[in-house]
XYZ file of C-alpha atoms in Angstrom:
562
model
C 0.000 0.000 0.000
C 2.715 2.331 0.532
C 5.060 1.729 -2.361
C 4.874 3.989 -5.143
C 7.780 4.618 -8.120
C 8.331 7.815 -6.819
C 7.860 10.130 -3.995
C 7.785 14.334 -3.891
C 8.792 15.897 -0.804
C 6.932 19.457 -1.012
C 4.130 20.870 -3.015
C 5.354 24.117 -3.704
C 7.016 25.176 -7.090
C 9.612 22.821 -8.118
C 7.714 20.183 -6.361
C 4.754 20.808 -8.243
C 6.668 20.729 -11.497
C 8.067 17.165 -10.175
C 5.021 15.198 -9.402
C 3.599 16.839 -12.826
C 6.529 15.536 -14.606
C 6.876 12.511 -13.257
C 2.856 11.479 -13.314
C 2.831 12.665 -17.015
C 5.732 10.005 -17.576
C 3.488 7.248 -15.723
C 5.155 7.250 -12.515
C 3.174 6.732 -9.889
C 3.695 9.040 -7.550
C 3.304 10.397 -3.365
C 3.373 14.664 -3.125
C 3.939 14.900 0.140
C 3.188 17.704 2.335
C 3.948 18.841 5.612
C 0.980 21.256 5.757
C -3.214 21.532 5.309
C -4.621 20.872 2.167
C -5.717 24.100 -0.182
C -7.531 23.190 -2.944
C -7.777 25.401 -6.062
C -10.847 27.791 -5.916
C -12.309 25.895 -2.874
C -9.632 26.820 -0.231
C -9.020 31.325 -1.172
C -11.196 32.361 1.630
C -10.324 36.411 0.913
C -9.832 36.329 -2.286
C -12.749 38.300 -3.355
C -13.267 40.305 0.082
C -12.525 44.344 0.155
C -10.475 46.267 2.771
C -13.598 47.382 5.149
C -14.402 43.460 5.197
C -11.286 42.470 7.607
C -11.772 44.130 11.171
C -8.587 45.713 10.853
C -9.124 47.142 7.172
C -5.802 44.174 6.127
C -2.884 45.718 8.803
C -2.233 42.846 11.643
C -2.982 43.669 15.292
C -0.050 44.820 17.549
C -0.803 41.189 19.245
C 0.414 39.936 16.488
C 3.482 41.891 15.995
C 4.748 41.080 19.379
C 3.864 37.418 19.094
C 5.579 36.885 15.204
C 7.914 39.497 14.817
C 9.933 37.468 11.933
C 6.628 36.790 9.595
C 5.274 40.354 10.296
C 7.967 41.531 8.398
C 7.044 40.391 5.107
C 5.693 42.525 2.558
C 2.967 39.550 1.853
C 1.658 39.108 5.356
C -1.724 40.671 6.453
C -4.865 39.945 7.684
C -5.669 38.661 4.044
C -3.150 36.125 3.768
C -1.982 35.545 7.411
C -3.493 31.663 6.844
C -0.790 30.850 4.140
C 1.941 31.761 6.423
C 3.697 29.965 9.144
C 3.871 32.125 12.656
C 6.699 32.171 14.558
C 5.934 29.530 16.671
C 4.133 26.918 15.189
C 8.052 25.703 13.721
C 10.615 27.121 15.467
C 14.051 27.411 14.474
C 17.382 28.738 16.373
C 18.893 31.780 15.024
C 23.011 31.731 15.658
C 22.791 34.796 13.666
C 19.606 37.224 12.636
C 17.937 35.275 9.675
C 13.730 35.979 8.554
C 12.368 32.555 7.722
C 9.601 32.878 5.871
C 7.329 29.855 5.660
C 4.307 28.504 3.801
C 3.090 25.392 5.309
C 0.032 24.098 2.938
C -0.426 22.192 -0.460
C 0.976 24.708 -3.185
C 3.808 25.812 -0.475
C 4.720 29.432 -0.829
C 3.678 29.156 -4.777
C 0.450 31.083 -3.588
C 2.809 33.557 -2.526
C 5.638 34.208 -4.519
C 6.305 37.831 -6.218
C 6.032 36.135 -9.196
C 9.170 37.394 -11.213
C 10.577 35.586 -13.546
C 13.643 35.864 -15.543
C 15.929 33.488 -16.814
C 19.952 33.416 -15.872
C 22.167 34.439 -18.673
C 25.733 32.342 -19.129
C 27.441 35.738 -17.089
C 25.652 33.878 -14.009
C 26.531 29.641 -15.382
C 29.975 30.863 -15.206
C 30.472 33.567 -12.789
C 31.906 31.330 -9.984
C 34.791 29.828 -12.165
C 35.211 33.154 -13.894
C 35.381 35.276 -10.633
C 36.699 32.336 -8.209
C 34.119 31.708 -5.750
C 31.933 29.014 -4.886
C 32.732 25.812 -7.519
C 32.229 25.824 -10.923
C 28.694 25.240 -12.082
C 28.303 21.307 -14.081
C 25.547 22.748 -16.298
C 25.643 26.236 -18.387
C 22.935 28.309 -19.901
C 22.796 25.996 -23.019
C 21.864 23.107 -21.155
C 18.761 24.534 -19.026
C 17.458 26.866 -22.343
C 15.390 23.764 -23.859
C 13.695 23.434 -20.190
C 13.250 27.141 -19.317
C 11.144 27.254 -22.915
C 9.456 24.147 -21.623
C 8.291 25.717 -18.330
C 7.073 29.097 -19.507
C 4.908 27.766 -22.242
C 3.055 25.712 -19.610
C 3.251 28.373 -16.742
C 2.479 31.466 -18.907
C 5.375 34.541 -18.891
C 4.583 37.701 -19.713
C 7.557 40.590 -21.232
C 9.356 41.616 -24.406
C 11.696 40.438 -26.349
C 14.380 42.674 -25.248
C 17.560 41.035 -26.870
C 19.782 41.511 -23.921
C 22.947 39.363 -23.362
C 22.391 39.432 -19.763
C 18.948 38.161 -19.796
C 17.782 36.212 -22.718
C 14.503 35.921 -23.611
C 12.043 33.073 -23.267
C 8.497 31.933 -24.489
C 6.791 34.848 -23.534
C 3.073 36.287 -23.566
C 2.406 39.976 -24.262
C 4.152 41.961 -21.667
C 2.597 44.877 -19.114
C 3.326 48.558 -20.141
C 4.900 51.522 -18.299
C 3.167 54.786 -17.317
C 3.886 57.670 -18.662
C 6.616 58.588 -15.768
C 8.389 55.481 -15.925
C 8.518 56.268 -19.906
C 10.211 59.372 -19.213
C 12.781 58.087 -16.275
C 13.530 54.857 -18.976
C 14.482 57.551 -22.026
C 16.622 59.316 -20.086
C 18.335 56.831 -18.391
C 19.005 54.793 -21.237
C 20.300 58.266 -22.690
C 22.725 59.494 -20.252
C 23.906 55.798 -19.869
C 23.517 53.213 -22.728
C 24.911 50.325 -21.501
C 22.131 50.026 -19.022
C 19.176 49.069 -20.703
C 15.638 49.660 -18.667
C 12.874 46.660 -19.640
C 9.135 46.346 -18.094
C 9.937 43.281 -15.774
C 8.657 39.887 -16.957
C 6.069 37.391 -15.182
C 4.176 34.693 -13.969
C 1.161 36.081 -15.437
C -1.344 35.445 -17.690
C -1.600 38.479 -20.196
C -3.562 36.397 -23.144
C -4.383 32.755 -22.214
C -3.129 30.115 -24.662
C -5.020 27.104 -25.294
C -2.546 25.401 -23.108
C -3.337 27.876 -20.024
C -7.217 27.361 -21.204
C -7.008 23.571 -20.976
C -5.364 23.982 -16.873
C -8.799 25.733 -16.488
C -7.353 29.038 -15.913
C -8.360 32.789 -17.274
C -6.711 35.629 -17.951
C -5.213 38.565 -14.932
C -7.345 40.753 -14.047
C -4.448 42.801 -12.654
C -6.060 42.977 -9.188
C -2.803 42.886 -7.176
C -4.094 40.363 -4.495
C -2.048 37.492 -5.715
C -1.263 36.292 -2.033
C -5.176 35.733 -1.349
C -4.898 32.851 -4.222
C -6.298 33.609 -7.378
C -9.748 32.501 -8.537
C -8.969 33.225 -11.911
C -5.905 30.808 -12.126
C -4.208 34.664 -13.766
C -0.641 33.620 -12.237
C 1.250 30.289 -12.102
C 1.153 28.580 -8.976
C 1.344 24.485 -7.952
C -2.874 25.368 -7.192
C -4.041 26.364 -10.036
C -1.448 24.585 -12.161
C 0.528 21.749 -11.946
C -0.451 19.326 -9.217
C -4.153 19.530 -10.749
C -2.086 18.765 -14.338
C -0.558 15.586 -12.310
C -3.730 14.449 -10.973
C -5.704 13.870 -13.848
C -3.329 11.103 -15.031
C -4.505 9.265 -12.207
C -0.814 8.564 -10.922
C -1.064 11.381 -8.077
C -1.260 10.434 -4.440
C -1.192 14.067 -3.105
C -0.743 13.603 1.113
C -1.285 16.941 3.210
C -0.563 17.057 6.826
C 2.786 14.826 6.168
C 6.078 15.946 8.107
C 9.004 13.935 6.744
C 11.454 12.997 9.167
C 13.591 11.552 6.908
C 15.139 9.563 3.663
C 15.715 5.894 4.390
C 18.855 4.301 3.173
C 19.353 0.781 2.463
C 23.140 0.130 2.854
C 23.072 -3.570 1.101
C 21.133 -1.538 -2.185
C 23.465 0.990 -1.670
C 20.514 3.484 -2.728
C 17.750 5.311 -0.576
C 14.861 2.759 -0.559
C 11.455 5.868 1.003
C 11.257 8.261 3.895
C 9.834 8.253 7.438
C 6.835 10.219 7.486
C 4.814 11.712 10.631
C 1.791 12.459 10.936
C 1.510 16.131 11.459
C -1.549 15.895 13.153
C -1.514 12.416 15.265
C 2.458 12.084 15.293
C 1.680 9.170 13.747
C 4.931 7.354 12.147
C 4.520 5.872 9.061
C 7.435 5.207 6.196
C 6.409 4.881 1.953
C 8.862 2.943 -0.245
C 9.744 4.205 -3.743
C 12.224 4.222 -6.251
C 13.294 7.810 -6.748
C 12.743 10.293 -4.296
C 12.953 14.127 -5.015
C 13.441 16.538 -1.978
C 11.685 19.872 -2.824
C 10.632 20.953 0.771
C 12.418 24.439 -0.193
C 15.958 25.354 0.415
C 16.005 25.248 3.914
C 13.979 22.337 5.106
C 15.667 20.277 2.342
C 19.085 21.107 4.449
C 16.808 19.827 7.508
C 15.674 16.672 6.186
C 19.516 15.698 4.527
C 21.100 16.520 7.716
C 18.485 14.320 9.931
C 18.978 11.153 7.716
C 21.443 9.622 9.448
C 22.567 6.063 8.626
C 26.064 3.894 9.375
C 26.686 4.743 5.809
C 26.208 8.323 5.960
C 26.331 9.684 10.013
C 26.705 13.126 8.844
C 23.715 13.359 7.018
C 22.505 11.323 3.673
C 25.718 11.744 0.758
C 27.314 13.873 3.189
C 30.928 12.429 2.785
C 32.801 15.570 2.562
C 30.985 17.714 5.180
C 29.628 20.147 2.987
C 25.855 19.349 3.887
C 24.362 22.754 5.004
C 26.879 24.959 3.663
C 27.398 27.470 1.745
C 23.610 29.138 2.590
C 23.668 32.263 0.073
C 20.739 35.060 -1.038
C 19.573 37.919 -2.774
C 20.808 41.506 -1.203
C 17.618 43.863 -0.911
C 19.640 46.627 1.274
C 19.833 49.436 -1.452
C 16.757 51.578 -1.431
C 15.806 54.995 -3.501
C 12.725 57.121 -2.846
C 12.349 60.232 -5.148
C 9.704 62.513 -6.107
C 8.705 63.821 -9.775
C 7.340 66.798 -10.636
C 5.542 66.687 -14.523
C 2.305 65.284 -16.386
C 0.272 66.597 -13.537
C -2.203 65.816 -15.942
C -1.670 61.674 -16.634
C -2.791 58.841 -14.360
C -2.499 55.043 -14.602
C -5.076 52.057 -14.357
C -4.973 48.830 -12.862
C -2.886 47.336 -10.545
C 0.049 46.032 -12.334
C 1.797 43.361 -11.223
C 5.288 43.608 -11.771
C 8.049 46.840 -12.056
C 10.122 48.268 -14.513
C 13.484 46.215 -14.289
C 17.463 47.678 -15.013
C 19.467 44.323 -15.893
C 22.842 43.380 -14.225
C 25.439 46.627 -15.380
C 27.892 45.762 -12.550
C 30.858 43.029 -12.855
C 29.094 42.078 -16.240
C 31.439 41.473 -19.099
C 34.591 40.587 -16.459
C 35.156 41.596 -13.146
C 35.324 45.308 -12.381
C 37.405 47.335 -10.151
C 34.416 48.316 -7.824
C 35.832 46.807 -4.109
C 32.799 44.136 -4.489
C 32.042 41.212 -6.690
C 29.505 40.397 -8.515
C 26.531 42.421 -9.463
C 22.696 43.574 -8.872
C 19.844 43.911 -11.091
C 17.475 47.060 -10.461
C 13.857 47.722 -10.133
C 11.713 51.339 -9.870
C 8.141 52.089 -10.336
C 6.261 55.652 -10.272
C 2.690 56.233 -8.697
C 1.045 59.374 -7.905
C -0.425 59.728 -3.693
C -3.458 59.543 -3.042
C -6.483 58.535 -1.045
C -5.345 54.368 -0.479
C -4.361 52.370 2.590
C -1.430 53.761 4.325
C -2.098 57.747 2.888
C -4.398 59.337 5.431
C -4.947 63.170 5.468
C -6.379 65.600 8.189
C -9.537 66.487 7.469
C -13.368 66.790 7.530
C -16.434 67.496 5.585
C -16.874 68.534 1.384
C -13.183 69.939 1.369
C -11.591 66.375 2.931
C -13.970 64.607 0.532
C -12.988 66.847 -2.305
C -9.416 66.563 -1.537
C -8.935 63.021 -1.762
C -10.235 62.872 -5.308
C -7.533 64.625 -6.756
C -4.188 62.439 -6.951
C -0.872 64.074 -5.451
C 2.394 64.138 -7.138
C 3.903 61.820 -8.531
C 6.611 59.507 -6.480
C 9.259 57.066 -7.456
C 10.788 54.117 -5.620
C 13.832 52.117 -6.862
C 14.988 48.666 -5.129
C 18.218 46.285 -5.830
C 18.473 42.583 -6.028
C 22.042 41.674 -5.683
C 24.252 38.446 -5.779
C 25.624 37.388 -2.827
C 28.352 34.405 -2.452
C 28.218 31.323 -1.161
C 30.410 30.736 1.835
C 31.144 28.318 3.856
C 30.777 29.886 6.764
C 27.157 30.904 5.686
C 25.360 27.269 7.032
C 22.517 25.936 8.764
C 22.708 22.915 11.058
C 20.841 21.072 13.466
C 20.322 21.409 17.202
C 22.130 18.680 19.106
C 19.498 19.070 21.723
C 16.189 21.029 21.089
C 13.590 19.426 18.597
C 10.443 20.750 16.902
C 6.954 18.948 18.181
C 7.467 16.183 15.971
C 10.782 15.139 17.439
C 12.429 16.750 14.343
C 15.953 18.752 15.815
C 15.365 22.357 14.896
C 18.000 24.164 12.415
C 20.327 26.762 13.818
C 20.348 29.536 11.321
C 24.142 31.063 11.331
C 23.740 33.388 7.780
C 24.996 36.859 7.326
C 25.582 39.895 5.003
C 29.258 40.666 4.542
C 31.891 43.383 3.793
C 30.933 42.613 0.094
C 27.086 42.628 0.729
C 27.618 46.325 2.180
C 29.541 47.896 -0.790
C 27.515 46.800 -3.112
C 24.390 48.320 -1.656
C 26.607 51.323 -1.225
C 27.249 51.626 -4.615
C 23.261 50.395 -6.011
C 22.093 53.595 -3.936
C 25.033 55.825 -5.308
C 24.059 54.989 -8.799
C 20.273 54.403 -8.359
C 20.414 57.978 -7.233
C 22.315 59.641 -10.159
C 20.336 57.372 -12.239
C 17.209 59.003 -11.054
C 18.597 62.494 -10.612
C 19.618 61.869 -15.178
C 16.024 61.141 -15.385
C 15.008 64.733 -13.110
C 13.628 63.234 -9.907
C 13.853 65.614 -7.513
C 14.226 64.631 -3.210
C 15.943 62.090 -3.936
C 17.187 59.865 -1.095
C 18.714 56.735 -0.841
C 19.121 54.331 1.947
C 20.486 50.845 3.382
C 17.201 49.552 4.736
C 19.877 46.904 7.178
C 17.195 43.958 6.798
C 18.183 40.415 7.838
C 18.643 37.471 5.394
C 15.725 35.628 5.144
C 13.499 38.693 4.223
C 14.552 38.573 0.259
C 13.078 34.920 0.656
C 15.297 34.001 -1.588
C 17.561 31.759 0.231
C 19.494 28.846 -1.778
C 22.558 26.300 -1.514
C 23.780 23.965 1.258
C 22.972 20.720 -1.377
C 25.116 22.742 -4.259
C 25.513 21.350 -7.767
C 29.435 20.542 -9.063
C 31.258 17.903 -11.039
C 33.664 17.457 -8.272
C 31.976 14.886 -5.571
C 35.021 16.565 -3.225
C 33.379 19.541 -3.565
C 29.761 19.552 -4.140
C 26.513 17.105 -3.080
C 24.928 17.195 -6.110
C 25.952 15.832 -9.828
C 24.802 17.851 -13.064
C 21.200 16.146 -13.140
C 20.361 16.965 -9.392
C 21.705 13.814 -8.178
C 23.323 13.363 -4.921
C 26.527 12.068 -5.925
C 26.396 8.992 -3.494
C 22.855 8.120 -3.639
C 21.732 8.465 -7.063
C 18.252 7.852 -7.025
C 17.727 11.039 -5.080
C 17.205 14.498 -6.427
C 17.092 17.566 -4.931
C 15.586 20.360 -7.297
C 14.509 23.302 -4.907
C 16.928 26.098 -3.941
C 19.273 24.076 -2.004
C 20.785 22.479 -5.349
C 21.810 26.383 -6.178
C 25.838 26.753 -6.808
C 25.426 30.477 -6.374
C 22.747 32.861 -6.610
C 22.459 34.626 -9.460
C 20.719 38.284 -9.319
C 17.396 37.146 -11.370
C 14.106 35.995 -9.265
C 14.943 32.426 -8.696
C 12.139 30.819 -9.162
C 12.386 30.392 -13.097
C 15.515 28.553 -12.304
C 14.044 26.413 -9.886
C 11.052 25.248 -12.044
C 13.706 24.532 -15.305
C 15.722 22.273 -12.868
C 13.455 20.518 -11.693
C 11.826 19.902 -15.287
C 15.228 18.637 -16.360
C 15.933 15.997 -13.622
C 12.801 15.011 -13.386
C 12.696 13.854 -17.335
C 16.520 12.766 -16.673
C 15.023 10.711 -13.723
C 12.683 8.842 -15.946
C 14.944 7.729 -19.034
C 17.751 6.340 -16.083
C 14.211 4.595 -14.665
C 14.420 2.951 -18.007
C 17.537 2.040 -18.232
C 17.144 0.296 -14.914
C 20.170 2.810 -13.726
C 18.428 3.611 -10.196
């Protein structure tokens, strides 16, 4: 009853695209998941609800702040989507140093959360670490995941332009949003004053004209509503929902299992090959173990590390193909410290509609072409929008009576915002492990957090806000102030490595198709496998991975090689 040919750990983007791979491919296959069930449609309970429907018009109660400081400090969390997230206590963790886990314990993971940007890495990224001489060199380049990254986004649905750019190619991709009239202006003249930095409207996870193949997943078209963390009723963005674990279950090979904690991955010593996992029951603490034949370990980057680390075994004490001690290392993340607030002054006259939902986007300039003489390495992709103030949530103005009321129809000027996303690198030192003596309500040992910005981390903020600033100041923003915002790691929720790809087994835990190099029939596919970081949205990178090993998985089922 338990035995299937393959088994999922996680539900949430790359372990969506794994059950849907392998199902389509006739597996038979277990999605596990450690959390409740949400079911597409059924399971949005404020999707459709306004602001003066939640008793505390979306903001959380102080209660709540003092009781999960890390999760209120997401820009997702709210009163409208406080049910996807994990609170502070309900899976605690140890922080060695200050790190913001952010969690999303149900069926579809933090897929019904994600900002939904999506771009692909360029080569510059494939071989940045043997170029510049960190990390290890990455076993796979940009020519080997192109095929796949086509393969997702026709089936998840991108929106952009073709923009012909070096440093991020361009994909399958739907018809892309547009700027306003501001963010026209500020492109033009950046672009003018400095051509080498081209400025792009960003590309997404959304569905700008449906394809029959977006029609046939049952889902419409955005309706640019900007309330993507509530779940979607119109299936307008890709998530593991709406997407592909309903694509997996209609081939009848799904056995999708909420409420499933896995301890750990079994190991058969004789076989020489990991043989299921130990699950428990996250209700009943029930302990019950599934046998399969491949096992993929999506439980996103962090709990991966977790679940490695805690399967112990004569063969591997350290944690499962843990030989050279690298198992939890080399924790790295995307730098969001740079910030740039301006104001505008111009087209008093022009407004915007809709609720757009992604930014205008200023690829990698930085470290690009070789390494630069800049005191940091590595480099940061940009992103600005413009909106005019007015009467919304957060904006509130003294006042009573026909000149208040009057007041607040009129929009104020016009403001500009301008964020980084920067590479950091792996190091060792950078690592989660777990506790030797305190242990989560299922017995599981919690993970000590010990990751950190560095020396590097700081100049390069330093020099986003330095030329975010004169970027804006070419374009004739006025007030313009930049800032290091100091956030911890965690917050950019983009958190990868510890299970790192590499052709060296010396040097690395996983082989070019996501294998652990001494324990092939198990792939990890989520953000652990990462060799470095990248400054794109990860997720793209995630899903194209996983779509690879996956299809790799099933031809070596074939071949009767696992």
């Amino acid at each position: 009853m338990n035995q299937y040919d393959a088994i999922v750990i996680g539900s949430g983007i790359s372990g969506g695209w794994a059950a849907k791979e392998l199902c389509e491919h006739g597996l038979t296959t277990l999605l596990l998941e450690r959390g409740r069930p949400v079911e597409h449609l059924k399971d949005y309970p404020t999707a459709t609800k306004n602001p003066w429907d939640f008793p505390h018009r979306g903001d959380m109660p102080e209660k709540d702040h003092a009781e999960n400081p890390v999760v209120n400090r997401c820009y997702a969390y709210g009163e409208a989507t406080q049910h996807f997230f994990v609170k502070d206590k309900a899976h605690p963790y140890i922080q060695e140093k200050p790190f913001d886990w952010i969690r999303g314990y149900q069926v579809g993971g933090k897929s019904l959360l994600w900002a939904r940007q999506t771009q692909r890495w360029s080569p510059f990224e494939f071989e940045g670490p043997a170029r510049d001489g960190f990390a290890v060199p990455w076993p796979i380049g940009y020519h080997d995941l192109a095929p796949w990254y086509s393969h997702v986004e026709k089936f998840a649905g991108i929106s952009g332009n073709k923009d012909n750019l070096p440093q991020l190619p361009d994909g399958e991709f739907l018809p892309p949003w547009e700027m306003n009239c501001v963010e026209k202006h500020i492109s033009g003249k950046i672009m003018q004053k400095y051509p080498d930095r081209p400025v792009i409207i960003g590309r997404c996870a959304h569905l700008t004209k449906p394809q029959p193949i977006h029609l046939e997943q049952g889902r419409g078209q955005c309706q640019a509503r900007s309330l993507c963390e509530r779940g979607c009723p119109f299936g307008g963005y890709f998530n593991s929902n709406s997407t592909t674990i309903p694509w997996a279950q209609r081939t009848g090979k799904l056995t999708l299992q909420p409420f499933s904690v896995v301890h750990s991955i079994l190991y058969d010593e004789k076989k020489g090959k990991a043989t299921g996992v130990r699950v428990i029951d996250a209700r009943t603490k029930a302990v019950t173990e599934y046998q399969a034949r491949i096992i993929f370990v999506n439980a996103a980057c962090l709990n991966t590390n977790l679940i490695l680390l805690n399967s112990t075994s004569t063969r591997f004490p350290n944690g499962l193909g843990n030989d050279n001690g690298l198992l939890g290392h080399y924790i790295a993340f995307h730098n969001y410290r740079g910030n740039v607030s301006a104001e505008f002054e111009g087209f008093p006259d022009s407004y915007y509609y809709g609720r757009r939902p992604t930014e205008v986007f200023i690829p990698s300039f930085r470290n690009l072409h070789k390494h630069e003489n800049l005191g940091f390495q590595r480099g940061y992709m940009s992103y600005f929008g413009a909106g005019r103030a007015g009467w919304q949530q957060g904006d509130y103005k003294p006042g009573i009576g026909r000149e208040f009321k009057d007041s607040i129809t009129e929009p104020g000027p016009w403001y500009v915002y301008m964020g980084m996303q920067g590479e950091t690198i792996p190091k060792f030192e950078n690592h989660v492990r777990l506790s030797p003596d305190q242990k989560d309500e299922w017995g599981v040992p919690q993970l000590i957090t010990s990751v950190a910005y560095d020396d590097n981390d700081d100049k390069m903020a330093a020099d986003f806000v330095t030329q975010g600033s004169e970027m804006l100041e070419a374009a004739g923003c006025k007030n313009i102030n930049g800032f290091n915002n100091h956030q911890n790691p965690g917050l950019d929720i983009h958190e990868v490595g510890g299970v790192r790809m590499g052709k060296d087994p010396k040097t690395s835990l996983l082989n070019e198709w996501n294998q652990l190099h001494h324990c092939k029939n198990v792939f990890v596919t989520d953000g652990a496998c990462m060799t470095s970081t990248g400054n794109q949205n990860p997720s793209l990178t995630f899903m194209a991975l996983t779509a690879r090993a996956a299809n790799h998985a099933v031809e070596e089922l074939k071949k009767q090689n696992l």
